[in-house]
């Protein structure tokens, strides 16, 4: 496979946008870099930037490895990526509005109705509910990869409770602290204003007639793998971090318990899945949610970001149809391509997948975090045979894609600097008036040699992502 290297061209020359960094790296003693890497580890531990790994012993938390070689993106490349992601998120929000209202895309036969209406993430309780600004996915994380020839593909859309933005912000803060001279030499677009932009978007979708909305972040609690991020964002926005037990509903209005008495809540940035949000409407055994919150939402007295029922649009069985959504709702050609995808529910595509399992990546349609997937070229015969049986038993539960030659970037590993594969998750914010994003995103890197799985739950690390404001740098 030919892998596109972010820093070096095919002849081994340094790409123009990396030349300043390359010169700095060559002139910096390796002892200083080693010292700074140790300093970064210590600082991350001190701040508590950790995440829990499900399936490991209770309470065990890990530090996400941070790499000090940044991923650098020139301004022209970023502009094209930004246009493509704005277009994509606009179309996904229009799709969500449509399927919970007139269902025009289903009537037109562009997406099979049963694919949507029988999907586990489709919420009939949202049918006919008008959400402020027509926005369902206020915060979207779009995973983008670069393949062998350098072209970008969207790998997946994360619209339910996309995480990782706190690592984007902390990685930048860490790089500026460790290597201030680099930022004096490079015009790197800032990302630190993300929390302000997020709060502005959340306030913009408050229920009608609310001039000065009270915004809160709703977390499942300290045992959630992304709890650091929940508390970080609440603190950065200057709003309350609450758990389900801190809220209650009276007369279809949500209130927060405070030492001064009940306070009305208007906008909830929730980091809890639909199923656990309201024990009266979804899972009755949920102790994480707020009884009655669905009725308050349906009555238009509170805004939930992201909206209930958003998950149907980021299900991997719906992903193949996003280019058609863009054409249908926006009458535009997609700027960013999907990865070619085989839908295993189709008999002829299932046959192809079963015949080519060692070459393909197979994913569960509801899967996330790198779990429930097969990377054919990196799997044993036993693993491939186990997946073959799973596919035969439940073909509609899986999609398959070619194994992409993910781009790589020089990365500090135990043996020194070596190329490692990476992806990019920019965060797209929508309010109804406009769609915005900070320049950059979370770059995740697979630290194991040859691995294409970048998820932190699978041992991946992160890099700071630099979007250059001036290409002459």
Short mmCIF file of C-alpha atoms in Angstrom, two decimals:
data_model
loop_
_atom_site.label_atom_id
_atom_site.label_comp_id
_atom_site.label_asym_id
_atom_site.label_seq_id
_atom_site.Cartn_x
_atom_site.Cartn_y
_atom_site.Cartn_z
CA UNK A 1 0.00 0.00 0.00
CA UNK A 2 1.10 3.57 -0.72
CA UNK A 3 0.67 5.76 2.35
CA UNK A 4 0.49 9.53 2.02
CA UNK A 5 2.92 11.14 4.46
CA UNK A 6 1.70 14.44 5.89
CA UNK A 7 5.24 15.84 6.29
CA UNK A 8 7.28 14.34 3.44
CA UNK A 9 6.54 14.01 -0.28
CA UNK A 10 7.10 10.86 -2.34
CA UNK A 11 10.76 11.82 -2.95
CA UNK A 12 11.48 12.35 0.75
CA UNK A 13 11.40 16.15 0.48
CA UNK A 14 9.70 18.18 3.23
CA UNK A 15 6.29 19.55 2.17
CA UNK A 16 6.16 23.37 2.03
CA UNK A 17 3.86 23.79 5.04
CA UNK A 18 6.15 21.66 7.25
CA UNK A 19 9.46 23.32 6.34
CA UNK A 20 9.50 25.75 9.28
CA UNK A 21 8.75 22.97 11.75
CA UNK A 22 11.32 20.66 10.15
CA UNK A 23 14.05 23.30 10.47
CA UNK A 24 13.15 23.79 14.16
CA UNK A 25 13.16 20.03 14.82
CA UNK A 26 16.60 19.59 13.25
CA UNK A 27 18.04 22.45 15.30
CA UNK A 28 16.55 21.37 18.66
CA UNK A 29 18.65 19.02 20.81
CA UNK A 30 16.99 15.64 21.35
CA UNK A 31 17.53 15.95 25.13
CA UNK A 32 15.35 19.10 25.19
CA UNK A 33 12.58 17.35 23.28
CA UNK A 34 12.76 14.33 25.60
CA UNK A 35 12.57 16.65 28.62
CA UNK A 36 9.56 18.48 27.17
CA UNK A 37 7.76 15.20 26.43
CA UNK A 38 8.18 14.14 30.08
CA UNK A 39 6.95 17.59 31.16
CA UNK A 40 3.82 17.17 29.03
CA UNK A 41 3.04 13.75 30.58
CA UNK A 42 3.41 15.16 34.07
CA UNK A 43 1.22 18.19 33.30
CA UNK A 44 -1.55 16.05 31.78
CA UNK A 45 -1.54 13.83 34.88
CA UNK A 46 -1.68 16.89 37.13
CA UNK A 47 -4.64 18.42 35.28
CA UNK A 48 -6.37 15.02 35.25
CA UNK A 49 -6.69 14.63 31.48
CA UNK A 50 -7.50 10.94 31.59
CA UNK A 51 -10.18 8.66 30.24
CA UNK A 52 -11.68 5.40 31.47
CA UNK A 53 -11.54 2.27 29.34
CA UNK A 54 -14.67 0.14 29.48
CA UNK A 55 -14.00 -3.49 30.20
CA UNK A 56 -10.91 -2.76 32.29
CA UNK A 57 -10.89 -2.95 36.07
CA UNK A 58 -13.31 -0.53 37.71
CA UNK A 59 -12.04 3.00 38.15
CA UNK A 60 -8.85 2.44 36.12
CA UNK A 61 -8.03 5.52 34.10
CA UNK A 62 -5.41 6.10 31.45
CA UNK A 63 -3.53 9.10 30.19
CA UNK A 64 -4.14 9.66 26.48
CA UNK A 65 -0.64 9.67 24.94
CA UNK A 66 0.19 13.10 23.52
CA UNK A 67 2.62 13.45 20.62
CA UNK A 68 4.59 16.67 20.14
CA UNK A 69 4.93 16.49 16.33
CA UNK A 70 1.92 18.53 15.19
CA UNK A 71 -0.30 17.68 12.28
CA UNK A 72 -0.06 20.76 10.00
CA UNK A 73 -2.71 21.66 7.42
CA UNK A 74 -2.18 24.49 4.90
CA UNK A 75 -4.89 27.19 4.61
CA UNK A 76 -6.12 26.18 1.13
CA UNK A 77 -6.62 22.55 2.19
CA UNK A 78 -8.48 23.60 5.31
CA UNK A 79 -10.84 25.90 3.35
CA UNK A 80 -11.91 22.97 1.14
CA UNK A 81 -12.35 20.69 4.17
CA UNK A 82 -14.37 23.33 6.01
CA UNK A 83 -16.71 23.86 3.04
CA UNK A 84 -17.24 20.11 2.76
CA UNK A 85 -18.00 19.64 6.45
CA UNK A 86 -20.41 22.58 6.63
CA UNK A 87 -22.24 21.20 3.61
CA UNK A 88 -22.43 17.73 5.13
CA UNK A 89 -23.72 18.84 8.55
CA UNK A 90 -26.33 21.13 6.92
CA UNK A 91 -27.64 18.18 4.91
CA UNK A 92 -27.68 15.87 7.96
CA UNK A 93 -29.73 18.41 9.94
CA UNK A 94 -32.18 18.77 7.04
CA UNK A 95 -32.45 14.97 6.87
CA UNK A 96 -33.27 14.77 10.59
CA UNK A 97 -35.92 17.49 10.31
CA UNK A 98 -37.42 15.71 7.30
CA UNK A 99 -37.64 12.20 8.79
CA UNK A 100 -39.35 13.55 11.91
CA UNK A 101 -41.77 15.64 9.81
CA UNK A 102 -42.76 15.11 6.14
CA UNK A 103 -40.37 12.24 5.29
CA UNK A 104 -39.92 13.52 1.73
CA UNK A 105 -36.62 11.66 1.22
CA UNK A 106 -38.35 8.37 2.13
CA UNK A 107 -41.33 9.09 -0.14
CA UNK A 108 -38.90 9.82 -2.98
CA UNK A 109 -37.36 6.36 -2.47
CA UNK A 110 -33.85 7.74 -2.04
CA UNK A 111 -33.41 5.94 1.30
CA UNK A 112 -35.49 2.79 1.98
CA UNK A 113 -38.11 3.74 4.60
CA UNK A 114 -37.43 0.61 6.68
CA UNK A 115 -33.74 1.60 6.97
CA UNK A 116 -34.85 4.67 8.91
CA UNK A 117 -38.14 3.76 10.57
CA UNK A 118 -36.93 0.37 11.86
CA UNK A 119 -33.59 1.76 13.01
CA UNK A 120 -32.94 1.37 16.74
CA UNK A 121 -31.90 5.05 16.90
CA UNK A 122 -35.08 6.37 15.28
CA UNK A 123 -37.34 7.85 17.99
CA UNK A 124 -41.07 7.90 17.08
CA UNK A 125 -41.67 10.22 20.10
CA UNK A 126 -39.90 12.97 18.10
CA UNK A 127 -42.32 12.77 15.18
CA UNK A 128 -43.79 16.24 14.61
CA UNK A 129 -41.71 17.91 17.35
CA UNK A 130 -40.43 21.30 16.17
CA UNK A 131 -36.91 21.91 17.47
CA UNK A 132 -35.48 25.47 17.63
CA UNK A 133 -33.94 26.56 14.36
CA UNK A 134 -34.61 23.12 12.87
CA UNK A 135 -31.28 21.99 14.35
CA UNK A 136 -30.89 18.45 15.72
CA UNK A 137 -27.09 18.09 15.68
CA UNK A 138 -25.85 21.28 17.34
CA UNK A 139 -22.43 19.68 17.87
CA UNK A 140 -21.10 17.27 15.23
CA UNK A 141 -17.74 15.52 15.08
CA UNK A 142 -16.93 14.47 11.50
CA UNK A 143 -14.12 11.90 11.19
CA UNK A 144 -11.98 12.59 8.12
CA UNK A 145 -9.08 10.53 6.76
CA UNK A 146 -6.62 11.05 3.95
CA UNK A 147 -5.93 8.13 1.63
CA UNK A 148 -2.95 7.09 -0.51
CA UNK A 149 -3.05 9.83 -3.14
CA UNK A 150 -3.72 12.52 -0.52
CA UNK A 151 -7.48 12.81 -1.10
CA UNK A 152 -9.80 13.28 1.90
CA UNK A 153 -12.70 10.95 2.78
CA UNK A 154 -15.33 11.15 5.50
CA UNK A 155 -15.02 7.98 7.54
CA UNK A 156 -18.04 8.58 9.79
CA UNK A 157 -20.34 11.22 11.27
CA UNK A 158 -20.67 11.52 15.05
CA UNK A 159 -23.92 13.30 15.92
CA UNK A 160 -25.10 11.79 19.20
CA UNK A 161 -22.61 12.90 21.86
CA UNK A 162 -19.33 13.50 19.96
CA UNK A 163 -16.35 13.71 22.30
CA UNK A 164 -12.72 14.73 22.10
CA UNK A 165 -12.86 18.52 21.84
CA UNK A 166 -11.27 18.97 25.30
CA UNK A 167 -8.18 17.08 24.06
CA UNK A 168 -8.01 19.39 21.01
CA UNK A 169 -7.97 22.41 23.35
CA UNK A 170 -5.59 20.94 25.92
CA UNK A 171 -3.16 19.72 23.22
CA UNK A 172 -2.92 23.28 21.87
CA UNK A 173 -2.45 24.75 25.34
CA UNK A 174 0.30 22.21 26.01
CA UNK A 175 2.17 22.91 22.74
CA UNK A 176 2.05 26.68 23.37
CA UNK A 177 3.39 26.16 26.88
CA UNK A 178 6.19 23.77 25.88
CA UNK A 179 7.31 25.41 22.63
CA UNK A 180 6.26 29.09 22.53
CA UNK A 181 8.95 29.82 19.93
CA UNK A 182 7.13 27.64 17.39
CA UNK A 183 4.02 29.82 17.61
CA UNK A 184 6.14 32.96 17.19
CA UNK A 185 7.44 31.53 13.88
CA UNK A 186 4.17 30.03 12.52
CA UNK A 187 0.83 31.73 11.97
CA UNK A 188 -1.30 28.98 13.53
CA UNK A 189 -5.06 29.66 13.56
CA UNK A 190 -6.40 29.76 17.15
CA UNK A 191 -8.82 27.20 18.60
CA UNK A 192 -9.12 28.48 22.18
CA UNK A 193 -12.38 30.32 21.44
CA UNK A 194 -14.27 27.03 20.93
CA UNK A 195 -16.04 27.14 24.37
CA UNK A 196 -17.26 30.71 23.66
CA UNK A 197 -18.53 29.65 20.25
CA UNK A 198 -20.24 26.60 21.78
CA UNK A 199 -21.97 28.69 24.46
CA UNK A 200 -23.10 31.21 21.85
CA UNK A 201 -24.63 28.39 19.75
CA UNK A 202 -26.36 26.83 22.79
CA UNK A 203 -27.82 30.19 23.85
CA UNK A 204 -29.02 30.80 20.27
CA UNK A 205 -31.29 27.71 20.36
CA UNK A 206 -33.05 28.55 23.64
CA UNK A 207 -36.86 28.11 23.69
CA UNK A 208 -38.85 30.94 22.12
CA UNK A 209 -39.21 34.05 24.27
CA UNK A 210 -36.23 33.28 26.56
CA UNK A 211 -33.92 36.29 26.38
CA UNK A 212 -31.26 35.23 28.90
CA UNK A 213 -31.19 31.42 28.89
CA UNK A 214 -29.74 29.26 31.65
CA UNK A 215 -27.46 26.64 30.05
CA UNK A 216 -26.18 23.51 31.82
CA UNK A 217 -24.01 20.51 30.87
CA UNK A 218 -25.67 17.19 31.82
CA UNK A 219 -23.20 14.39 32.60
CA UNK A 220 -23.79 10.73 33.54
CA UNK A 221 -21.24 11.29 36.33
CA UNK A 222 -17.63 10.79 37.30
CA UNK A 223 -17.48 7.15 36.13
CA UNK A 224 -18.17 8.07 32.49
CA UNK A 225 -15.14 7.74 30.20
CA UNK A 226 -15.49 11.36 29.00
CA UNK A 227 -16.18 12.94 32.42
CA UNK A 228 -13.04 15.07 32.22
CA UNK A 229 -14.43 16.64 29.05
CA UNK A 230 -17.88 17.28 30.56
CA UNK A 231 -16.43 19.13 33.55
CA UNK A 232 -13.85 20.92 31.39
CA UNK A 233 -16.45 22.32 28.97
CA UNK A 234 -18.83 23.38 31.74
CA UNK A 235 -15.97 25.20 33.47
CA UNK A 236 -14.75 26.82 30.23
CA UNK A 237 -18.26 28.04 29.33
CA UNK A 238 -18.94 29.22 32.89
CA UNK A 239 -22.08 27.09 33.28
CA UNK A 240 -23.19 24.47 35.81
CA UNK A 241 -22.20 20.81 35.41
CA UNK A 242 -25.21 18.76 36.56
CA UNK A 243 -26.22 15.12 36.94
CA UNK A 244 -29.77 13.83 36.49
CA UNK A 245 -30.45 14.01 40.21
CA UNK A 246 -29.71 17.78 40.17
CA UNK A 247 -32.66 18.42 37.83
CA UNK A 248 -36.42 17.89 38.14
CA UNK A 249 -39.48 18.59 36.01
CA UNK A 250 -42.59 20.40 37.23
CA UNK A 251 -45.50 21.38 34.95
CA UNK A 252 -43.37 20.45 31.90
CA UNK A 253 -40.60 22.87 32.92
CA UNK A 254 -37.08 21.73 33.91
CA UNK A 255 -35.55 23.11 37.10
CA UNK A 256 -32.12 22.82 38.70
CA UNK A 257 -31.78 22.38 42.44
CA UNK A 258 -29.63 25.16 43.89
CA UNK A 259 -28.86 26.43 47.41
CA UNK A 260 -31.10 29.41 46.62
CA UNK A 261 -34.00 27.16 45.56
CA UNK A 262 -35.16 25.87 42.15
CA UNK A 263 -33.81 27.63 39.04
CA UNK A 264 -35.35 27.17 35.62
CA UNK A 265 -33.10 25.53 32.98
CA UNK A 266 -33.57 26.46 29.31
CA UNK A 267 -30.81 24.67 27.38
CA UNK A 268 -29.20 21.33 28.27
CA UNK A 269 -25.99 20.24 26.57
CA UNK A 270 -26.50 16.60 27.37
CA UNK A 271 -23.74 14.00 27.32
CA UNK A 272 -26.14 11.12 28.06
CA UNK A 273 -27.49 8.76 25.38
CA UNK A 274 -31.21 8.86 24.50
CA UNK A 275 -31.91 5.54 26.24
CA UNK A 276 -30.86 6.88 29.65
CA UNK A 277 -32.29 10.40 29.37
CA UNK A 278 -35.81 9.90 30.72
CA UNK A 279 -36.81 6.76 32.68
CA UNK A 280 -40.50 7.54 32.03
CA UNK A 281 -40.01 7.50 28.24
CA UNK A 282 -37.05 5.21 27.53
CA UNK A 283 -35.23 2.81 29.88
CA UNK A 284 -37.17 2.64 33.15
CA UNK A 285 -34.07 1.37 34.99
CA UNK A 286 -32.01 4.49 34.18
CA UNK A 287 -30.79 6.36 37.25
CA UNK A 288 -28.85 8.85 35.10
CA UNK A 289 -31.69 10.80 33.50
CA UNK A 290 -34.48 13.18 34.49
CA UNK A 291 -38.05 11.81 34.78
CA UNK A 292 -40.40 13.86 32.59
CA UNK A 293 -37.73 15.65 30.55
CA UNK A 294 -39.14 14.33 27.25
CA UNK A 295 -42.55 15.94 27.90
CA UNK A 296 -40.85 19.26 28.77
CA UNK A 297 -38.90 18.97 25.51
CA UNK A 298 -41.98 18.12 23.43
CA UNK A 299 -43.76 21.12 24.98
CA UNK A 300 -40.95 23.41 23.78
CA UNK A 301 -39.94 24.47 27.30
CA UNK A 302 -36.34 23.24 27.13
CA UNK A 303 -33.80 22.66 24.34
CA UNK A 304 -31.66 19.51 24.30
CA UNK A 305 -28.37 19.56 22.43
CA UNK A 306 -28.02 17.30 20.65
CA UNK A 307 -31.69 16.53 20.00
CA UNK A 308 -33.31 13.22 20.92
CA UNK A 309 -33.34 10.94 17.88
CA UNK A 310 -30.22 12.39 16.27
CA UNK A 311 -28.46 9.02 16.36
CA UNK A 312 -30.35 7.68 13.35
CA UNK A 313 -28.30 10.03 11.13
CA UNK A 314 -24.91 8.80 12.34
CA UNK A 315 -25.79 5.12 12.19
CA UNK A 316 -23.35 3.36 9.87
CA UNK A 317 -26.23 1.88 7.85
CA UNK A 318 -27.37 5.45 7.00
CA UNK A 319 -23.86 6.77 6.27
CA UNK A 320 -23.78 5.45 2.65
CA UNK A 321 -26.77 7.71 1.81
CA UNK A 322 -25.26 11.04 2.98
CA UNK A 323 -24.04 12.03 -0.54
CA UNK A 324 -27.63 11.52 -1.76
CA UNK A 325 -28.94 13.66 1.12
CA UNK A 326 -26.64 16.49 -0.02
CA UNK A 327 -27.99 16.26 -3.57
CA UNK A 328 -31.62 15.94 -2.40
CA UNK A 329 -31.74 18.76 0.17
CA UNK A 330 -29.09 21.20 -1.09
CA UNK A 331 -29.08 20.42 -4.82
CA UNK A 332 -25.28 20.35 -4.68
CA UNK A 333 -22.59 17.81 -5.42
CA UNK A 334 -20.82 16.50 -2.30
CA UNK A 335 -17.53 18.30 -1.68
CA UNK A 336 -16.17 15.46 0.49
CA UNK A 337 -16.44 11.84 -0.57
CA UNK A 338 -17.64 8.90 1.51
CA UNK A 339 -15.48 5.81 1.74
CA UNK A 340 -16.96 3.22 -0.69
CA UNK A 341 -19.24 1.08 1.48
CA UNK A 342 -20.79 -2.37 1.12
CA UNK A 343 -24.17 -2.79 2.82
CA UNK A 344 -24.21 -6.37 4.07
CA UNK A 345 -28.04 -6.40 4.20
CA UNK A 346 -27.94 -6.53 0.35
CA UNK A 347 -27.37 -10.19 -0.67
CA UNK A 348 -25.03 -9.42 -3.59
CA UNK A 349 -22.91 -7.07 -1.45
CA UNK A 350 -22.84 -9.57 1.42
CA UNK A 351 -21.54 -12.22 -0.98
CA UNK A 352 -18.70 -9.92 -2.08
CA UNK A 353 -17.83 -9.12 1.56
CA UNK A 354 -17.77 -12.79 2.59
CA UNK A 355 -15.51 -13.57 -0.38
CA UNK A 356 -13.08 -10.72 0.45
CA UNK A 357 -13.05 -10.56 4.28
CA UNK A 358 -9.21 -10.61 4.57
CA UNK A 359 -9.05 -7.35 2.53
CA UNK A 360 -11.89 -5.38 4.16
CA UNK A 361 -12.78 -3.46 7.30
CA UNK A 362 -16.13 -4.66 8.71
CA UNK A 363 -18.04 -2.49 11.22
CA UNK A 364 -21.15 -2.92 13.33
CA UNK A 365 -23.76 -0.37 12.20
CA UNK A 366 -24.34 0.75 15.82
CA UNK A 367 -20.70 0.32 16.89
CA UNK A 368 -18.40 3.06 18.21
CA UNK A 369 -14.97 3.57 19.75
CA UNK A 370 -13.23 1.01 17.55
CA UNK A 371 -15.19 -1.87 19.14
CA UNK A 372 -17.13 -4.51 17.18
CA UNK A 373 -15.02 -4.23 14.04
CA UNK A 374 -12.75 -6.42 11.93
CA UNK A 375 -9.66 -5.03 10.18
CA UNK A 376 -9.18 -7.86 7.68
CA UNK A 377 -5.48 -7.42 6.76
CA UNK A 378 -4.51 -7.27 10.46
CA UNK A 379 -6.70 -10.18 11.63
CA UNK A 380 -6.00 -13.86 12.22
CA UNK A 381 -7.82 -16.62 10.32
CA UNK A 382 -9.78 -17.38 13.49
CA UNK A 383 -10.93 -13.75 13.85
CA UNK A 384 -11.97 -13.64 10.20
CA UNK A 385 -13.95 -16.88 10.53
CA UNK A 386 -15.67 -15.61 13.69
CA UNK A 387 -16.74 -12.47 11.82
CA UNK A 388 -17.91 -14.57 8.88
CA UNK A 389 -20.36 -16.36 11.20
CA UNK A 390 -21.54 -13.04 12.69
CA UNK A 391 -22.18 -11.65 9.19
CA UNK A 392 -24.10 -14.72 8.07
CA UNK A 393 -26.22 -14.65 11.25
CA UNK A 394 -27.04 -10.91 11.14
CA UNK A 395 -26.02 -9.30 7.83
CA UNK A 396 -28.08 -6.12 8.38
CA UNK A 397 -25.99 -5.38 11.50
CA UNK A 398 -22.82 -4.70 9.49
CA UNK A 399 -21.24 -2.64 6.72
CA UNK A 400 -17.84 -3.22 5.09
CA UNK A 401 -15.31 -0.88 3.51
CA UNK A 402 -12.00 -1.26 1.67
CA UNK A 403 -8.96 -0.97 3.93
CA UNK A 404 -7.87 2.61 3.31
CA UNK A 405 -4.20 3.50 3.09
CA UNK A 406 -4.55 6.05 5.93
CA UNK A 407 -2.03 8.85 5.76
CA UNK A 408 0.75 8.89 8.30
CA UNK A 409 2.81 11.51 10.08
CA UNK A 410 6.16 11.40 11.90
CA UNK A 411 5.46 10.57 15.55
CA UNK A 412 7.66 10.13 18.63
CA UNK A 413 7.58 6.47 19.65
CA UNK A 414 9.91 4.33 21.78
CA UNK A 415 12.39 3.74 18.97
CA UNK A 416 12.51 7.45 18.02
CA UNK A 417 10.57 9.26 15.28
CA UNK A 418 8.57 6.95 13.02
CA UNK A 419 5.48 7.30 10.79
CA UNK A 420 2.13 6.43 12.38
CA UNK A 421 -1.37 6.48 10.86
CA UNK A 422 -3.86 9.17 11.83
CA UNK A 423 -7.30 10.67 11.31
CA UNK A 424 -8.91 14.05 12.03
CA UNK A 425 -12.12 14.94 13.89
CA UNK A 426 -13.12 18.59 13.34
CA UNK A 427 -16.08 19.85 15.41
CA UNK A 428 -18.94 21.57 13.58
CA UNK A 429 -21.37 23.80 15.51
CA UNK A 430 -24.87 24.69 14.23
CA UNK A 431 -27.56 26.98 15.62
CA UNK A 432 -30.02 27.58 12.76
CA UNK A 433 -28.57 30.93 11.77
CA UNK A 434 -25.19 29.58 10.67
CA UNK A 435 -22.73 26.69 10.82
CA UNK A 436 -19.31 27.41 12.35
CA UNK A 437 -16.16 25.59 13.32
CA UNK A 438 -12.77 26.40 14.78
CA UNK A 439 -9.85 25.80 12.39
CA UNK A 440 -8.46 22.39 13.25
CA UNK A 441 -9.82 19.52 15.28
CA UNK A 442 -8.68 16.46 17.15
CA UNK A 443 -5.95 14.49 15.38
CA UNK A 444 -5.87 10.91 16.67
CA UNK A 445 -2.84 8.76 15.95
CA UNK A 446 -2.41 4.96 16.05
CA UNK A 447 0.74 4.47 18.14
CA UNK A 448 1.12 0.76 17.37
CA UNK A 449 3.26 0.17 14.27
CA UNK A 450 1.09 -0.69 11.26
CA UNK A 451 -2.18 -0.20 13.16
CA UNK A 452 -5.02 1.66 11.43
CA UNK A 453 -7.17 1.94 14.60
CA UNK A 454 -6.68 5.40 16.12
CA UNK A 455 -9.29 5.32 18.92
CA UNK A 456 -7.98 6.17 22.39
CA UNK A 457 -9.91 3.17 23.75
CA UNK A 458 -7.73 1.02 21.48
CA UNK A 459 -4.39 2.58 22.51
CA UNK A 460 -4.32 5.61 20.20
CA UNK A 461 -2.83 9.00 21.04
CA UNK A 462 -3.42 12.61 19.99
CA UNK A 463 -1.53 15.42 18.25
CA UNK A 464 -2.05 19.17 18.10
CA UNK A 465 -3.63 20.16 14.78
CA UNK A 466 -2.29 23.33 13.18
CA UNK A 467 -4.18 25.12 10.44
CA UNK A 468 -1.81 27.69 8.97
CA UNK A 469 -3.35 31.12 8.40
CA UNK A 470 -0.65 32.11 5.95
CA UNK A 471 0.66 29.58 3.44
CA UNK A 472 3.93 31.46 3.00
CA UNK A 473 5.03 30.14 6.44
#
